[in-house]
DNA sequence: GAGTTTGAAACT
DNA sequence: CAGTTTCAAACTC
């Protein structure tokens, strides 16, 4: 059973990830670390500050890292060590788990590679077949930050105990018997921290062991520590340590109980019909065992804005299937808004429209507004397999998720998941989406989460305006006769509009700015149903317009202020748009899903779902979708001459330059800001002194502070020129130009001072 | 800003 | 599945 104790999650982070005291001094060698036994530690490469946190995760005061073919040790000046040790060398007790030092490091399994790719993952791949002398053990890792010891022991082929020795405050024995044969499946140990809040996520993607129901170390398939640098100069990148080794994940059978921990609390959701599912959320997400079959996680890119909506969709699940868990990306602790769409197993399409399904639709909705935190999560069971689309409404601070369901207005539809290769002819398949019902699920602040489910309206347009804080609705995709909405509580600008072609079953929730896009007739009746079968010239145009892959359309957005010609990707042509969506989904069911999703188990977290096909760019330009998404090319890619892999020196150089450039830009911006600030401050202080005669001359503004700020700008320019290997002449010119700009700025402020003070000047 | 390069998607 | 076409983004000058 995949159980992870909350205690483990509450203990490990603080014990291990004392990032406050971490001194990042050198980066880990990024080349292969399966060096010969006498190999010296590789000299640090060009410092890439974004790679430093890997050291942080393992060796808070790391100054060197040594690895041989038989051991791997991360030594620190303070004695902190990272040891990769075979579990067989460690007896099955907690006490012995604390054993560290050279004795443990002997006869360690060979580490095949240790790499630090650009996505800040330190991956230590161990050779699956350990030497016989090692007793076929699969390895263990001892993390001993600041005197504490953490042993993450692998699964022994010979049944030897695999342990997780926790810091001294961890009292539970972490030893169990191994009953499975551990061979092939990789195990990841990932270090995860968030800014200021170290966490550890332990998850098991499979039922590794027998019937144990307690937290046992060998079941820990994944330890994930993701660190966001406290001071990030390269965006919200996530740094991870992944120690990969071979494990067996076969034998998945019984559903595992789930004990996700949310900031020390256990939140478990279960229904009478389905095995318990659990969602963890909160700032310190810690433990989520996973049975990933059928699950799909769409984790937000760590490089995106933390405010970006993340959609975690869970695929359809049979009532008998094992539980599913969703681990929220840790960026939730950074203000990222997470929406999880989880399909209820009790609301199959065959039951859609029944009172039971209706109740199921509403009840499981779970919102958690963090007290004292702005993070929350919403779980929305659907009645039909959803096609989740992220919607970014231009100009709106709300994030939407569009759920396009394949259903008709009939509540007694019996089939689902059918496909129709001909979008225009669907007479025999009433379930097909000749009308798409939209669910716009906005994300609002945690403290103001409110869900309003309106009943089908029989009157004309409903434009509800209240004085409340802007909120949006979560609309059901099915008939909800029992739910009586409180329309008077709707936020200002909220508009209930009928989804074209959906009869009286679907409603579109529109932010106020889009009211202007809705033609008045669209409000007249909510029971009007526009059929796609009646092709019109406009629809023909729409097909032409939307069949192309407009980015807005592909992202589930409406075009707004685009340069597109004859655009039909707007509410004026909603029916045509929905038809185009349907056509696209018919051709490609995942057309609106992000290409960059979670990789397979054991692989890096993010990967291109399809793979790139680059030929000339070497996958090191933004032409490459993988490179653009800042992920490595994978085996799915069909690229030629790919250089977008972990050890690629070209890629490392590019990443380094990009990081350096970003730092330069920030420094330059800071210097200019400082200059402006100094000048403004000077003006504030000197304005009263300006005489009523001709005022002060510009040079009088060149005080010591201004001069220093100017020098900062000039130095930045010089460094910039040096960084780009500019000739001296060019460098001088750039510096002089910068100086000129500084002077102009000073003069400008001086002139402004005169202008702003006509009375005194 | 114009022209070129590139690769994804559509099309055949 | 492979080759071709289209087209918008990325890139260069």
CSV table of C-alpha atoms in Angstrom, one decimal, chain A residues 14-429:
chain,number,residue,atom,x,y,z
A,14,UNK,CA,12.6,21.0,7.7
A,15,UNK,CA,15.3,18.5,8.5
A,16,UNK,CA,16.7,18.3,5.1
A,17,UNK,CA,16.1,21.5,3.4
A,18,UNK,CA,17.4,24.2,5.6
A,19,UNK,CA,17.8,26.5,2.7
A,20,UNK,CA,18.2,29.4,4.9
A,21,UNK,CA,21.5,28.3,6.1
A,22,UNK,CA,22.6,27.0,2.7
A,23,UNK,CA,25.7,28.5,1.2
A,24,UNK,CA,25.8,27.9,-2.4
A,25,UNK,CA,29.3,28.1,-3.4
A,26,UNK,CA,29.9,25.8,-6.3
A,27,UNK,CA,27.8,23.9,-8.7
A,28,UNK,CA,27.9,20.2,-9.0
A,29,UNK,CA,29.8,18.9,-11.9
A,30,UNK,CA,27.4,18.4,-14.7
A,31,UNK,CA,29.2,15.8,-16.6
A,32,UNK,CA,29.2,12.2,-16.0
A,33,UNK,CA,30.1,11.3,-12.6
A,34,UNK,CA,30.7,7.7,-13.2
A,35,UNK,CA,34.3,8.5,-13.2
A,36,UNK,CA,37.1,6.1,-12.5
A,37,UNK,CA,37.7,5.4,-8.8
A,38,UNK,CA,40.6,7.7,-8.6
A,39,UNK,CA,39.0,10.5,-10.5
A,40,UNK,CA,39.3,13.9,-9.1
A,41,UNK,CA,36.3,16.0,-8.7
A,42,UNK,CA,35.6,17.8,-11.9
A,43,UNK,CA,36.5,21.5,-11.7
A,44,UNK,CA,33.4,23.6,-11.6
A,45,UNK,CA,32.2,24.7,-14.9
A,46,UNK,CA,31.2,28.1,-15.7
A,47,UNK,CA,29.0,29.0,-12.8
A,48,UNK,CA,25.4,28.8,-13.6
A,49,UNK,CA,23.6,30.1,-10.7
A,50,UNK,CA,20.4,28.4,-11.7
A,51,UNK,CA,22.1,25.1,-11.2
A,52,UNK,CA,23.3,25.8,-7.8
A,53,UNK,CA,20.2,24.7,-6.0
A,54,UNK,CA,20.9,21.1,-6.7
A,55,UNK,CA,23.7,21.4,-4.3
A,56,UNK,CA,21.5,23.0,-1.9
A,57,UNK,CA,19.1,20.2,-2.0
A,58,UNK,CA,21.7,17.6,-1.2
A,59,UNK,CA,24.6,19.2,0.4
A,60,UNK,CA,23.8,22.5,2.0
A,61,UNK,CA,27.4,23.5,2.2
A,62,UNK,CA,28.7,21.5,-0.6
A,63,UNK,CA,32.1,22.3,-1.7
A,64,UNK,CA,32.9,19.2,-3.6
A,65,UNK,CA,31.4,16.1,-4.9
A,66,UNK,CA,33.2,12.9,-5.4
A,67,UNK,CA,32.0,9.9,-7.1
A,68,UNK,CA,33.6,6.7,-8.1
A,69,UNK,CA,32.4,3.7,-9.8
A,70,UNK,CA,31.4,2.2,-6.5
A,71,UNK,CA,30.3,5.1,-4.5
A,72,UNK,CA,29.0,8.5,-4.7
A,73,UNK,CA,29.6,10.9,-2.1
A,74,UNK,CA,28.8,14.5,-1.8
A,75,UNK,CA,31.1,15.9,0.7
A,76,UNK,CA,30.9,19.1,2.4
A,77,UNK,CA,33.1,21.1,4.6
A,78,UNK,CA,30.7,20.5,7.5
A,79,UNK,CA,30.5,16.9,7.0
A,80,UNK,CA,27.3,16.8,5.2
A,81,UNK,CA,27.3,14.0,2.8
A,82,UNK,CA,25.2,12.5,0.1
A,83,UNK,CA,25.8,8.9,-0.1
A,84,UNK,CA,24.4,6.5,-2.6
A,85,UNK,CA,24.6,3.1,-1.0
A,86,UNK,CA,23.1,-0.2,-1.7
A,87,UNK,CA,20.4,-1.0,0.6
A,88,UNK,CA,21.8,-4.4,1.2
A,89,UNK,CA,24.7,-2.9,3.1
A,90,UNK,CA,22.4,-1.4,5.6
A,91,UNK,CA,20.5,-3.5,8.0
A,92,UNK,CA,16.8,-3.1,8.4
A,93,UNK,CA,16.7,-0.9,11.4
A,94,UNK,CA,16.4,2.7,11.8
A,95,UNK,CA,19.5,2.7,13.9
A,96,UNK,CA,21.6,1.3,11.3
A,97,UNK,CA,20.1,3.6,8.9
A,98,UNK,CA,21.9,6.3,10.6
A,99,UNK,CA,25.1,4.7,9.9
A,100,UNK,CA,27.1,6.9,7.6
A,101,UNK,CA,30.6,7.3,6.6
A,102,UNK,CA,33.0,5.3,4.5
A,103,UNK,CA,31.6,2.0,5.7
A,104,UNK,CA,28.4,2.7,4.0
A,105,UNK,CA,29.9,4.0,0.9
A,106,UNK,CA,31.7,0.8,0.1
A,107,UNK,CA,30.6,-1.3,-2.7
A,108,UNK,CA,28.0,1.0,-3.8
A,109,UNK,CA,26.3,0.3,-7.0
A,110,UNK,CA,27.7,2.0,-10.0
A,111,UNK,CA,26.3,5.3,-10.9
A,112,UNK,CA,25.9,5.4,-14.6
A,113,UNK,CA,25.5,9.1,-14.9
A,114,UNK,CA,24.8,12.2,-13.1
A,115,UNK,CA,23.6,15.0,-15.1
A,116,UNK,CA,22.3,18.4,-14.5
A,117,UNK,CA,20.2,19.5,-17.3
A,118,UNK,CA,19.0,22.9,-17.9
A,119,UNK,CA,15.7,22.3,-16.2
A,120,UNK,CA,17.6,22.1,-13.0
A,121,UNK,CA,17.3,18.4,-12.4
A,122,UNK,CA,20.2,16.5,-11.1
A,123,UNK,CA,19.7,13.1,-12.4
A,124,UNK,CA,21.8,10.3,-11.1
A,125,UNK,CA,21.2,7.2,-13.2
A,126,UNK,CA,22.4,4.1,-11.6
A,127,UNK,CA,23.2,1.0,-13.6
A,128,UNK,CA,20.3,-1.3,-13.1
A,129,UNK,CA,22.3,-4.3,-12.7
A,130,UNK,CA,24.4,-3.9,-9.7
A,131,UNK,CA,27.6,-5.9,-9.3
A,132,UNK,CA,27.2,-9.2,-7.6
A,133,UNK,CA,29.4,-8.0,-4.8
A,134,UNK,CA,26.8,-5.5,-4.0
A,135,UNK,CA,24.3,-8.2,-3.5
A,136,UNK,CA,22.1,-6.9,-6.3
A,137,UNK,CA,21.0,-4.2,-4.2
A,138,UNK,CA,19.7,-1.3,-6.0
A,139,UNK,CA,21.0,1.5,-4.0
A,140,UNK,CA,20.4,3.9,-1.3
A,141,UNK,CA,21.0,7.5,-0.8
A,142,UNK,CA,22.0,9.0,2.5
A,143,UNK,CA,21.3,12.6,2.9
A,144,UNK,CA,22.9,14.1,5.8
A,145,UNK,CA,22.3,17.8,5.9
A,146,UNK,CA,23.8,19.6,8.7
A,147,UNK,CA,24.5,16.6,10.8
A,148,UNK,CA,21.1,15.0,10.1
A,149,UNK,CA,20.9,11.8,8.2
A,150,UNK,CA,18.4,10.8,5.7
A,151,UNK,CA,18.7,7.4,4.1
A,152,UNK,CA,16.7,6.7,1.1
A,153,UNK,CA,17.3,3.1,0.5
A,154,UNK,CA,16.3,1.3,-2.6
A,155,UNK,CA,14.5,-1.9,-3.2
A,156,UNK,CA,16.7,-4.9,-2.8
A,157,UNK,CA,16.4,-7.7,-5.3
A,158,UNK,CA,17.2,-10.1,-2.7
A,159,UNK,CA,14.6,-9.0,-0.4
A,160,UNK,CA,16.9,-7.1,1.8
A,161,UNK,CA,15.3,-4.2,3.6
A,162,UNK,CA,15.1,-0.9,2.0
A,163,UNK,CA,15.0,1.9,4.4
A,164,UNK,CA,14.3,5.4,4.8
A,165,UNK,CA,16.2,6.7,7.7
A,166,UNK,CA,14.9,9.9,8.8
A,167,UNK,CA,16.4,12.6,10.8
A,168,UNK,CA,16.6,12.0,14.5
A,169,UNK,CA,13.2,13.3,15.1
A,170,UNK,CA,11.8,10.6,13.0
A,171,UNK,CA,11.1,7.7,15.2
A,172,UNK,CA,9.2,5.2,13.1
A,173,UNK,CA,11.1,2.3,11.8
A,174,UNK,CA,11.3,2.6,8.2
A,175,UNK,CA,12.0,-0.9,7.3
A,176,UNK,CA,10.0,-3.4,5.5
A,177,UNK,CA,10.5,-6.6,3.7
A,178,UNK,CA,10.8,-6.6,0.1
A,179,UNK,CA,8.6,-9.1,-1.7
A,180,UNK,CA,8.8,-8.0,-5.2
A,181,UNK,CA,11.4,-8.4,-7.7
A,182,UNK,CA,13.0,-5.1,-8.3
A,183,UNK,CA,14.4,-4.9,-11.6
A,184,UNK,CA,13.5,-2.5,-14.2
A,185,UNK,CA,11.4,0.4,-13.2
A,186,UNK,CA,13.1,3.5,-12.4
A,187,UNK,CA,12.7,5.2,-9.1
A,188,UNK,CA,13.1,8.9,-8.7
A,189,UNK,CA,14.1,10.7,-5.7
A,190,UNK,CA,13.4,14.3,-6.1
A,191,UNK,CA,14.2,17.0,-3.7
A,192,UNK,CA,11.6,19.6,-3.6
A,193,UNK,CA,11.6,22.8,-1.8
A,194,UNK,CA,9.7,26.0,-2.3
A,195,UNK,CA,10.8,29.4,-1.4
A,196,UNK,CA,11.2,29.5,2.2
A,197,UNK,CA,9.2,26.4,2.7
A,198,UNK,CA,11.1,23.3,2.1
A,199,UNK,CA,8.9,20.4,1.4
A,200,UNK,CA,9.3,16.8,0.5
A,201,UNK,CA,7.0,15.0,-1.7
A,202,UNK,CA,7.1,11.3,-1.5
A,203,UNK,CA,5.0,9.5,-4.0
A,204,UNK,CA,4.8,6.0,-5.2
A,205,UNK,CA,3.5,5.3,-8.6
A,206,UNK,CA,2.9,1.7,-8.0
A,207,UNK,CA,2.2,-0.9,-5.6
A,208,UNK,CA,5.7,-2.1,-5.0
A,209,UNK,CA,5.4,-4.2,-2.0
A,210,UNK,CA,3.1,-6.6,-0.4
A,211,UNK,CA,0.3,-5.9,2.0
A,212,UNK,CA,1.9,-3.5,4.3
A,213,UNK,CA,-0.3,-0.7,5.2
A,214,UNK,CA,2.1,1.5,7.1
A,215,UNK,CA,4.6,3.9,5.8
A,216,UNK,CA,7.5,1.9,4.6
A,217,UNK,CA,10.5,3.1,3.0
A,218,UNK,CA,10.7,0.7,0.1
A,219,UNK,CA,7.4,1.9,-1.1
A,220,UNK,CA,8.7,5.3,-1.5
A,221,UNK,CA,9.1,5.5,-5.2
A,222,UNK,CA,9.6,9.1,-5.6
A,223,UNK,CA,11.0,11.7,-3.3
A,224,UNK,CA,10.7,15.0,-4.9
A,225,UNK,CA,12.2,18.1,-3.7
A,226,UNK,CA,11.7,21.1,-5.9
A,227,UNK,CA,13.5,24.2,-5.0
A,228,UNK,CA,12.7,27.6,-6.2
A,229,UNK,CA,15.6,29.8,-5.7
A,230,UNK,CA,15.0,32.3,-3.1
A,231,UNK,CA,16.4,34.9,-5.3
A,232,UNK,CA,15.7,34.0,-8.8
A,233,UNK,CA,17.2,35.9,-11.6
A,234,UNK,CA,16.0,33.6,-14.3
A,235,UNK,CA,12.4,33.3,-13.6
A,236,UNK,CA,10.5,30.9,-11.5
A,237,UNK,CA,12.6,27.9,-12.4
A,238,UNK,CA,12.4,24.8,-10.4
A,239,UNK,CA,15.4,23.0,-9.4
A,240,UNK,CA,15.1,19.3,-8.8
A,241,UNK,CA,17.3,16.5,-7.8
A,242,UNK,CA,16.4,13.2,-9.2
A,243,UNK,CA,18.1,10.1,-8.3
A,244,UNK,CA,17.0,7.5,-10.6
A,245,UNK,CA,17.4,3.8,-10.0
A,246,UNK,CA,15.8,0.7,-11.1
A,247,UNK,CA,12.8,-0.6,-9.2
A,248,UNK,CA,10.0,-2.9,-9.8
A,249,UNK,CA,6.6,-1.4,-10.0
A,250,UNK,CA,4.9,-4.5,-11.1
A,251,UNK,CA,2.2,-6.1,-9.2
A,252,UNK,CA,-0.2,-3.2,-8.9
A,253,UNK,CA,-3.2,-4.7,-7.5
A,254,UNK,CA,-4.9,-3.3,-4.5
A,255,UNK,CA,-6.0,0.2,-4.2
A,256,UNK,CA,-3.8,2.2,-2.0
A,257,UNK,CA,-5.0,4.4,0.7
A,258,UNK,CA,-4.0,7.9,0.5
A,259,UNK,CA,-2.9,10.2,3.1
A,260,UNK,CA,-2.0,13.4,1.5
A,261,UNK,CA,-0.9,16.0,3.8
A,262,UNK,CA,-1.8,19.6,3.5
A,263,UNK,CA,0.3,21.6,5.8
A,264,UNK,CA,0.3,19.0,8.4
A,265,UNK,CA,-3.3,18.0,7.8
A,266,UNK,CA,-4.6,15.0,6.0
A,267,UNK,CA,-7.2,15.6,3.5
A,268,UNK,CA,-8.9,12.6,2.0
A,269,UNK,CA,-11.8,12.6,-0.3
A,270,UNK,CA,-13.8,9.6,-0.9
A,271,UNK,CA,-17.1,8.7,-2.3
A,272,UNK,CA,-19.3,5.7,-1.5
A,273,UNK,CA,-19.0,4.4,-5.0
A,274,UNK,CA,-15.4,5.0,-5.9
A,275,UNK,CA,-12.2,4.2,-4.2
A,276,UNK,CA,-11.0,7.1,-2.3
A,277,UNK,CA,-9.3,9.8,-4.2
A,278,UNK,CA,-7.3,12.4,-2.7
A,279,UNK,CA,-6.1,15.7,-3.6
A,280,UNK,CA,-3.3,17.4,-1.8
A,281,UNK,CA,-2.9,21.0,-1.9
A,282,UNK,CA,-1.5,23.8,0.1
A,283,UNK,CA,1.9,25.2,0.7
A,284,UNK,CA,3.7,22.2,1.8
A,285,UNK,CA,2.4,19.4,-0.4
A,286,UNK,CA,4.1,16.4,0.8
A,287,UNK,CA,2.9,13.0,-0.1
A,288,UNK,CA,0.9,11.6,-2.9
A,289,UNK,CA,1.1,8.0,-3.9
A,290,UNK,CA,0.1,7.6,-7.4
A,291,UNK,CA,-1.5,5.0,-9.5
A,292,UNK,CA,-1.0,6.8,-12.6
A,293,UNK,CA,-2.8,4.7,-15.1
A,294,UNK,CA,-5.1,7.0,-16.9
A,295,UNK,CA,-4.1,10.0,-15.1
A,296,UNK,CA,-2.8,13.0,-16.8
A,297,UNK,CA,-1.1,15.8,-15.2
A,298,UNK,CA,-0.6,19.1,-16.8
A,299,UNK,CA,1.9,20.8,-14.7
A,300,UNK,CA,2.5,24.4,-15.4
A,301,UNK,CA,5.7,25.2,-16.8
A,302,UNK,CA,8.0,26.4,-14.1
A,303,UNK,CA,9.2,29.0,-16.5
A,304,UNK,CA,5.8,30.5,-16.8
A,305,UNK,CA,4.4,33.1,-14.6
A,306,UNK,CA,3.5,31.7,-11.2
A,307,UNK,CA,0.1,33.2,-11.6
A,308,UNK,CA,-0.7,31.1,-14.5
A,309,UNK,CA,-3.5,28.7,-14.2
A,310,UNK,CA,-2.5,25.1,-13.9
A,311,UNK,CA,-5.0,22.5,-15.0
A,312,UNK,CA,-4.6,19.1,-13.7
A,313,UNK,CA,-7.0,16.9,-15.4
A,314,UNK,CA,-7.7,13.4,-14.3
A,315,UNK,CA,-8.9,11.1,-17.0
A,316,UNK,CA,-11.9,9.0,-16.8
A,317,UNK,CA,-11.8,6.4,-14.2
A,318,UNK,CA,-13.8,3.3,-13.6
A,319,UNK,CA,-15.4,2.8,-10.2
A,320,UNK,CA,-13.2,-0.1,-9.6
A,321,UNK,CA,-10.0,1.4,-10.6
A,322,UNK,CA,-7.5,2.3,-8.1
A,323,UNK,CA,-7.5,5.5,-6.4
A,324,UNK,CA,-6.0,8.4,-8.1
A,325,UNK,CA,-4.2,11.2,-6.6
A,326,UNK,CA,-3.1,14.5,-7.9
A,327,UNK,CA,-0.1,16.2,-6.8
A,328,UNK,CA,-0.3,19.9,-7.2
A,329,UNK,CA,2.8,21.5,-8.5
A,330,UNK,CA,4.6,23.1,-5.7
A,331,UNK,CA,4.4,26.4,-7.4
A,332,UNK,CA,1.0,26.6,-5.7
A,333,UNK,CA,2.9,27.9,-2.8
A,334,UNK,CA,4.1,30.8,-4.8
A,335,UNK,CA,0.7,32.1,-5.6
A,336,UNK,CA,0.0,29.9,-8.6
A,337,UNK,CA,-3.6,29.2,-9.0
A,338,UNK,CA,-4.4,25.6,-9.5
A,339,UNK,CA,-7.6,24.2,-10.8
A,340,UNK,CA,-8.1,20.5,-10.8
A,341,UNK,CA,-10.7,19.0,-12.9
A,342,UNK,CA,-11.5,15.6,-11.8
A,343,UNK,CA,-14.1,13.5,-13.3
A,344,UNK,CA,-16.4,11.8,-11.0
A,345,UNK,CA,-16.7,8.1,-11.5
A,346,UNK,CA,-20.3,8.2,-10.5
A,347,UNK,CA,-21.3,10.5,-13.2
A,348,UNK,CA,-20.9,8.6,-16.3
A,349,UNK,CA,-22.4,10.0,-19.4
A,350,UNK,CA,-25.1,7.3,-19.2
A,351,UNK,CA,-26.3,8.8,-16.0
A,352,UNK,CA,-26.1,12.3,-17.1
A,353,UNK,CA,-29.2,14.2,-16.4
A,354,UNK,CA,-30.4,12.0,-13.6
A,355,UNK,CA,-31.0,13.4,-10.3
A,356,UNK,CA,-28.2,11.3,-8.9
A,357,UNK,CA,-25.7,12.5,-11.3
A,358,UNK,CA,-26.9,16.0,-10.7
A,359,UNK,CA,-26.3,15.6,-7.0
A,360,UNK,CA,-23.0,14.1,-7.7
A,361,UNK,CA,-22.1,16.9,-9.8
A,362,UNK,CA,-22.5,19.4,-7.2
A,363,UNK,CA,-21.6,17.8,-4.0
A,364,UNK,CA,-18.1,16.7,-4.7
A,365,UNK,CA,-17.1,20.1,-5.6
A,366,UNK,CA,-14.4,20.9,-3.2
A,367,UNK,CA,-13.0,24.2,-2.6
A,368,UNK,CA,-10.4,25.0,-0.1
A,369,UNK,CA,-9.7,28.5,0.6
A,370,UNK,CA,-6.6,28.6,2.6
A,371,UNK,CA,-6.9,30.5,5.8
A,372,UNK,CA,-4.1,32.8,5.7
A,373,UNK,CA,-3.1,31.6,2.3
A,374,UNK,CA,-4.1,32.5,-1.1
A,375,UNK,CA,-3.8,29.1,-2.6
A,376,UNK,CA,-6.7,26.9,-3.2
A,377,UNK,CA,-7.9,24.2,-5.3
A,378,UNK,CA,-11.1,23.4,-6.9
A,379,UNK,CA,-12.2,20.0,-7.9
A,380,UNK,CA,-15.0,19.8,-10.4
A,381,UNK,CA,-16.5,16.5,-11.2
A,382,UNK,CA,-17.9,16.4,-14.7
A,383,UNK,CA,-20.6,14.4,-16.1
A,384,UNK,CA,-18.9,13.7,-19.3
A,385,UNK,CA,-15.3,13.2,-20.3
A,386,UNK,CA,-14.0,16.7,-20.4
A,387,UNK,CA,-11.9,18.4,-22.9
A,388,UNK,CA,-10.2,20.9,-20.7
A,389,UNK,CA,-9.1,24.0,-22.3
A,390,UNK,CA,-7.3,26.8,-20.7
A,391,UNK,CA,-8.8,30.1,-21.5
A,392,UNK,CA,-7.0,33.3,-21.2
A,393,UNK,CA,-9.3,36.1,-21.6
A,394,UNK,CA,-7.3,39.1,-22.7
A,395,UNK,CA,-7.5,41.9,-20.3
A,396,UNK,CA,-9.0,39.7,-17.6
A,397,UNK,CA,-7.3,38.9,-14.4
A,398,UNK,CA,-9.3,35.8,-14.2
A,399,UNK,CA,-8.2,32.5,-15.6
A,400,UNK,CA,-10.7,30.3,-17.1
A,401,UNK,CA,-10.9,26.7,-17.9
A,402,UNK,CA,-13.2,25.7,-20.7
A,403,UNK,CA,-14.6,22.3,-20.4
A,404,UNK,CA,-16.1,21.3,-23.7
A,405,UNK,CA,-18.2,18.2,-23.3
A,406,UNK,CA,-19.3,15.9,-25.9
A,407,UNK,CA,-23.0,15.9,-25.2
A,408,UNK,CA,-26.2,17.0,-26.7
A,409,UNK,CA,-29.0,18.7,-24.9
A,410,UNK,CA,-30.4,15.3,-24.2
A,411,UNK,CA,-29.9,14.1,-20.7
A,412,UNK,CA,-30.4,10.5,-21.6
A,413,UNK,CA,-27.5,10.1,-23.9
A,414,UNK,CA,-26.1,6.7,-23.6
A,415,UNK,CA,-22.9,6.6,-25.4
A,416,UNK,CA,-19.8,8.5,-24.8
A,417,UNK,CA,-16.3,8.7,-26.2
A,418,UNK,CA,-17.5,8.0,-29.7
A,419,UNK,CA,-15.7,9.6,-32.5
A,420,UNK,CA,-16.9,10.9,-35.7
A,421,UNK,CA,-14.6,11.5,-38.5
A,422,UNK,CA,-17.1,13.5,-40.2
A,423,UNK,CA,-18.0,16.5,-38.2
A,424,UNK,CA,-20.8,17.6,-40.3
A,425,UNK,CA,-22.7,14.3,-40.5
A,426,UNK,CA,-23.8,12.9,-37.2
A,427,UNK,CA,-27.3,11.7,-37.4
A,428,UNK,CA,-26.7,8.3,-35.9
A,429,UNK,CA,-24.7,9.6,-33.0
